[in-house]
PDB file of C-alpha atoms in Angstrom:
ATOM      1  CA  MET G   1      -8.581  12.316   6.037  1.00 62.00           C
ATOM      2  CA  LYS G   2      -9.322  12.719   2.328  1.00 65.00           C
ATOM      3  CA  ALA G   3     -12.331  14.814   3.179  1.00 64.00           C
ATOM      4  CA  LEU G   4     -10.099  17.206   5.105  1.00 59.00           C
ATOM      5  CA  TRP G   5      -7.748  17.479   2.138  1.00 67.00           C
ATOM      6  CA  ALA G   6     -10.672  18.187  -0.163  1.00 67.00           C
ATOM      7  CA  VAL G   7     -12.007  20.905   2.159  1.00 62.00           C
ATOM      8  CA  LEU G   8      -8.532  22.412   2.416  1.00 62.00           C
ATOM      9  CA  LEU G   9      -8.209  22.395  -1.357  1.00 65.00           C
ATOM     10  CA  VAL G  10     -11.605  24.066  -1.805  1.00 68.00           C
ATOM     11  CA  THR G  11     -10.639  26.721   0.723  1.00 71.00           C
ATOM     12  CA  LEU G  12      -7.317  27.357  -0.975  1.00 66.00           C
ATOM     13  CA  LEU G  13      -8.899  27.521  -4.416  1.00 67.00           C
ATOM     14  CA  THR G  14     -11.616  29.948  -3.349  1.00 68.00           C
ATOM     15  CA  ASP G  15      -9.092  32.152  -1.547  1.00 61.00           C
ATOM     16  CA  GLN G  16      -6.815  32.023  -4.561  1.00 56.00           C
ATOM     17  CA  LEU G  17      -9.674  33.037  -6.840  1.00 51.00           C
ATOM     18  CA  GLU G  18     -10.381  36.075  -4.689  1.00 53.00           C
ATOM     19  CA  TRP G  19      -6.859  37.483  -4.635  1.00 52.00           C
ATOM     20  CA  GLN G  20      -5.777  36.416  -8.129  1.00 51.00           C
ATOM     21  CA  SER G  21      -8.221  38.097 -10.424  1.00 51.00           C
ATOM     22  CA  ASN G  22      -6.110  37.442 -13.525  1.00 52.00           C
ATOM     23  CA  GLN G  23      -6.765  33.666 -13.391  1.00 65.00           C
ATOM     24  CA  PRO G  24     -10.246  32.665 -14.653  1.00 74.00           C
ATOM     25  CA  TRP G  25     -12.315  30.778 -12.110  1.00 73.00           C
ATOM     26  CA  GLU G  26     -13.214  28.226 -14.759  1.00 77.00           C
ATOM     27  CA  GLN G  27      -9.596  27.060 -14.961  1.00 79.00           C
ATOM     28  CA  ALA G  28      -9.414  26.706 -11.220  1.00 76.00           C
ATOM     29  CA  LEU G  29     -12.703  24.846 -11.220  1.00 76.00           C
ATOM     30  CA  ASN G  30     -11.450  22.467 -13.915  1.00 82.00           C
ATOM     31  CA  ARG G  31      -8.285  21.820 -11.939  1.00 84.00           C
ATOM     32  CA  PHE G  32     -10.364  21.185  -8.865  1.00 82.00           C
ATOM     33  CA  TRP G  33     -12.571  18.679 -10.704  1.00 85.00           C
ATOM     34  CA  ASP G  34      -9.427  16.967 -12.002  1.00 88.00           C
ATOM     35  CA  TYR G  35      -8.234  16.714  -8.415  1.00 86.00           C
ATOM     36  CA  LEU G  36     -11.575  15.240  -7.344  1.00 82.00           C
ATOM     37  CA  ARG G  37     -11.345  12.643 -10.101  1.00 84.00           C
ATOM     38  CA  TRP G  38      -7.849  11.783  -8.916  1.00 87.00           C
ATOM     39  CA  VAL G  39      -9.069  11.453  -5.305  1.00 83.00           C
ATOM     40  CA  GLN G  40     -11.946   9.250  -6.495  1.00 85.00           C
ATOM     41  CA  THR G  41      -9.491   7.044  -8.393  1.00 87.00           C
ATOM     42  CA  LEU G  42      -7.344   6.660  -5.288  1.00 84.00           C
ATOM     43  CA  SER G  43     -10.433   5.885  -3.232  1.00 83.00           C
ATOM     44  CA  ASP G  44     -11.480   3.225  -5.734  1.00 81.00           C
ATOM     45  CA  GLN G  45      -8.018   1.672  -5.599  1.00 82.00           C
ATOM     46  CA  VAL G  46      -8.140   1.490  -1.801  1.00 77.00           C
ATOM     47  CA  GLN G  47     -11.586  -0.095  -1.967  1.00 76.00           C
ATOM     48  CA  GLU G  48     -10.369  -2.680  -4.475  1.00 78.00           C
ATOM     49  CA  GLU G  49      -7.415  -3.552  -2.268  1.00 75.00           C
ATOM     50  CA  LEU G  50      -9.654  -3.932   0.755  1.00 70.00           C
ATOM     51  CA  GLN G  51     -12.109  -6.074  -1.134  1.00 70.00           C
ATOM     52  CA  SER G  52      -9.495  -8.231  -2.780  1.00 72.00           C
ATOM     53  CA  SER G  53      -9.352 -11.814  -1.762  1.00 67.00           C
ATOM     54  CA  GLN G  54      -5.621 -11.520  -1.122  1.00 74.00           C
ATOM     55  CA  VAL G  55      -6.198 -10.521   2.503  1.00 73.00           C
ATOM     56  CA  THR G  56      -8.555 -13.449   2.976  1.00 75.00           C
ATOM     57  CA  GLN G  57      -6.133 -15.828   1.277  1.00 79.00           C
ATOM     58  CA  GLU G  58      -3.238 -14.661   3.443  1.00 82.00           C
ATOM     59  CA  LEU G  59      -5.334 -15.020   6.586  1.00 80.00           C
ATOM     60  CA  THR G  60      -6.444 -18.514   5.559  1.00 82.00           C
ATOM     61  CA  ALA G  61      -2.851 -19.524   4.800  1.00 87.00           C
ATOM     62  CA  LEU G  62      -1.716 -18.168   8.167  1.00 85.00           C
ATOM     63  CA  MET G  63      -4.481 -20.081   9.933  1.00 85.00           C
ATOM     64  CA  GLU G  64      -3.572 -23.307   8.142  1.00 90.00           C
ATOM     65  CA  ASP G  65       0.129 -22.880   8.950  1.00 91.00           C
ATOM     66  CA  THR G  66      -0.635 -22.214  12.605  1.00 87.00           C
ATOM     67  CA  MET G  67      -2.921 -25.228  12.871  1.00 88.00           C
ATOM     68  CA  THR G  68      -0.262 -27.411  11.223  1.00 92.00           C
ATOM     69  CA  GLU G  69       2.318 -26.184  13.735  1.00 91.00           C
ATOM     70  CA  VAL G  70      -0.040 -26.897  16.636  1.00 87.00           C
ATOM     71  CA  LYS G  71      -0.646 -30.437  15.354  1.00 90.00           C
ATOM     72  CA  ALA G  72       3.096 -31.001  14.927  1.00 91.00           C
ATOM     73  CA  TYR G  73       3.707 -29.703  18.447  1.00 88.00           C
ATOM     74  CA  LYS G  74       1.023 -32.019  19.824  1.00 85.00           C
ATOM     75  CA  LYS G  75       2.556 -34.999  18.035  1.00 87.00           C
ATOM     76  CA  GLU G  76       6.027 -34.090  19.289  1.00 86.00           C
ATOM     77  CA  LEU G  77       4.779 -33.817  22.863  1.00 82.00           C
ATOM     78  CA  GLU G  78       3.009 -37.165  22.615  1.00 79.00           C
ATOM     79  CA  GLU G  79       6.209 -38.795  21.359  1.00 81.00           C
ATOM     80  CA  GLN G  80       8.319 -37.250  24.120  1.00 79.00           C
ATOM     81  CA  LEU G  81       5.845 -38.187  26.821  1.00 72.00           C
ATOM     82  CA  GLY G  82       5.564 -41.827  25.778  1.00 68.00           C
ATOM     83  CA  PRO G  83       6.862 -43.191  29.079  1.00 68.00           C
ATOM     84  CA  VAL G  84       4.674 -40.836  31.153  1.00 66.00           C
ATOM     85  CA  ALA G  85       1.491 -42.198  32.615  1.00 65.00           C
ATOM     86  CA  GLU G  86      -1.473 -42.586  30.249  1.00 76.00           C
ATOM     87  CA  GLU G  87      -3.637 -40.325  32.403  1.00 78.00           C
ATOM     88  CA  THR G  88      -1.279 -37.380  32.016  1.00 78.00           C
ATOM     89  CA  ARG G  89      -1.031 -37.967  28.284  1.00 73.00           C
ATOM     90  CA  ALA G  90      -4.814 -38.026  27.900  1.00 81.00           C
ATOM     91  CA  ARG G  91      -5.211 -34.844  29.931  1.00 85.00           C
ATOM     92  CA  LEU G  92      -2.510 -33.080  27.938  1.00 83.00           C
ATOM     93  CA  GLY G  93      -4.120 -34.219  24.689  1.00 86.00           C
ATOM     94  CA  LYS G  94      -7.459 -32.776  25.801  1.00 92.00           C
ATOM     95  CA  GLU G  95      -5.843 -29.492  26.800  1.00 92.00           C
ATOM     96  CA  VAL G  96      -4.038 -29.201  23.486  1.00 90.00           C
ATOM     97  CA  GLN G  97      -7.265 -30.004  21.623  1.00 93.00           C
ATOM     98  CA  ALA G  98      -9.114 -27.364  23.654  1.00 92.00           C
ATOM     99  CA  ALA G  99      -6.380 -24.822  22.940  1.00 90.00           C
ATOM    100  CA  GLN G 100      -6.504 -25.756  19.269  1.00 92.00           C
ATOM    101  CA  ALA G 101     -10.287 -25.303  19.204  1.00 92.00           C
ATOM    102  CA  ARG G 102     -10.020 -21.925  20.955  1.00 93.00           C
ATOM    103  CA  LEU G 103      -7.324 -20.817  18.537  1.00 90.00           C
ATOM    104  CA  GLY G 104      -9.426 -21.874  15.562  1.00 89.00           C
ATOM    105  CA  ALA G 105     -12.471 -20.050  16.941  1.00 92.00           C
ATOM    106  CA  ASP G 106     -10.422 -16.929  17.637  1.00 91.00           C
ATOM    107  CA  MET G 107      -8.976 -16.959  14.131  1.00 89.00           C
ATOM    108  CA  GLU G 108     -12.433 -17.387  12.617  1.00 91.00           C
ATOM    109  CA  ASP G 109     -13.670 -14.497  14.760  1.00 93.00           C
ATOM    110  CA  LEU G 110     -10.748 -12.412  13.508  1.00 89.00           C
ATOM    111  CA  ARG G 111     -11.648 -13.237   9.913  1.00 89.00           C
ATOM    112  CA  ASN G 112     -15.256 -12.155  10.527  1.00 92.00           C
ATOM    113  CA  ARG G 113     -14.169  -8.914  12.197  1.00 92.00           C
ATOM    114  CA  LEU G 114     -11.831  -8.088   9.322  1.00 88.00           C
ATOM    115  CA  GLY G 115     -14.718  -8.592   6.926  1.00 88.00           C
ATOM    116  CA  GLN G 116     -16.888  -6.258   8.980  1.00 92.00           C
ATOM    117  CA  TYR G 117     -14.146  -3.628   9.172  1.00 90.00           C
ATOM    118  CA  ARG G 118     -13.608  -3.885   5.422  1.00 87.00           C
ATOM    119  CA  ASN G 119     -17.319  -3.299   4.825  1.00 88.00           C
ATOM    120  CA  GLU G 120     -17.352  -0.359   7.264  1.00 90.00           C
ATOM    121  CA  VAL G 121     -14.372   1.277   5.541  1.00 86.00           C
ATOM    122  CA  HIS G 122     -16.033   0.781   2.166  1.00 84.00           C
ATOM    123  CA  THR G 123     -19.227   2.404   3.449  1.00 88.00           C
ATOM    124  CA  MET G 124     -17.358   5.295   5.065  1.00 88.00           C
ATOM    125  CA  LEU G 125     -15.373   6.003   1.893  1.00 84.00           C
ATOM    126  CA  GLY G 126     -18.538   5.986  -0.183  1.00 83.00           C
ATOM    127  CA  GLN G 127     -20.337   8.301   2.224  1.00 87.00           C
ATOM    128  CA  SER G 128     -17.413  10.707   2.428  1.00 83.00           C
ATOM    129  CA  THR G 129     -17.180  10.896  -1.342  1.00 84.00           C
ATOM    130  CA  GLU G 130     -20.895  11.573  -1.668  1.00 85.00           C
ATOM    131  CA  GLU G 131     -20.788  14.240   1.060  1.00 87.00           C
ATOM    132  CA  ILE G 132     -17.900  16.008  -0.670  1.00 83.00           C
ATOM    133  CA  ARG G 133     -19.685  15.908  -4.013  1.00 84.00           C
ATOM    134  CA  ALA G 134     -22.868  17.319  -2.487  1.00 86.00           C
ATOM    135  CA  ARG G 135     -21.013  20.110  -0.690  1.00 87.00           C
ATOM    136  CA  LEU G 136     -19.022  21.000  -3.757  1.00 83.00           C
ATOM    137  CA  SER G 137     -22.090  21.043  -5.963  1.00 85.00           C
ATOM    138  CA  THR G 138     -23.795  23.418  -3.541  1.00 89.00           C
ATOM    139  CA  HIS G 139     -20.722  25.606  -3.328  1.00 84.00           C
ATOM    140  CA  LEU G 140     -20.289  25.681  -7.094  1.00 82.00           C
ATOM    141  CA  ARG G 141     -23.939  26.606  -7.627  1.00 84.00           C
ATOM    142  CA  LYS G 142     -23.441  29.511  -5.232  1.00 83.00           C
ATOM    143  CA  MET G 143     -20.294  30.564  -7.089  1.00 82.00           C
ATOM    144  CA  ARG G 144     -22.092  30.444 -10.441  1.00 80.00           C
ATOM    145  CA  LYS G 145     -24.915  32.609  -9.118  1.00 81.00           C
ATOM    146  CA  ARG G 146     -22.413  35.287  -8.096  1.00 70.00           C
TER     147      ARG G 146
END
């Protein structure tokens, strides 16, 4: 999305330079570079937020809370089913343990996927920034030659 904004800005600036001959192209170029620095700063902030351990900490806290609730629910069920036959209690305990194991595995899988997505976003942002810089450098060299 940022790449589209950058392309739009370049287009607007070049069009503006053509029809406004009283404004020096150096000023427009400086403003454009200021904008690129601003976009880079925003990109860096997004990367820092994605890489922060806050997301991981919140996910870990959520997992711990969920597991605590599952254990409390299991204990409550065992207390309520005290008079029920031992066979049913054992089967229910196994099912709850299996569900707890599946839930733990699913949450761990989610944590791994979030890490992968975070790395992919970081890579994509870096590539987009480099592509924009390369395109702009080429475009600016062409403008300077004119």
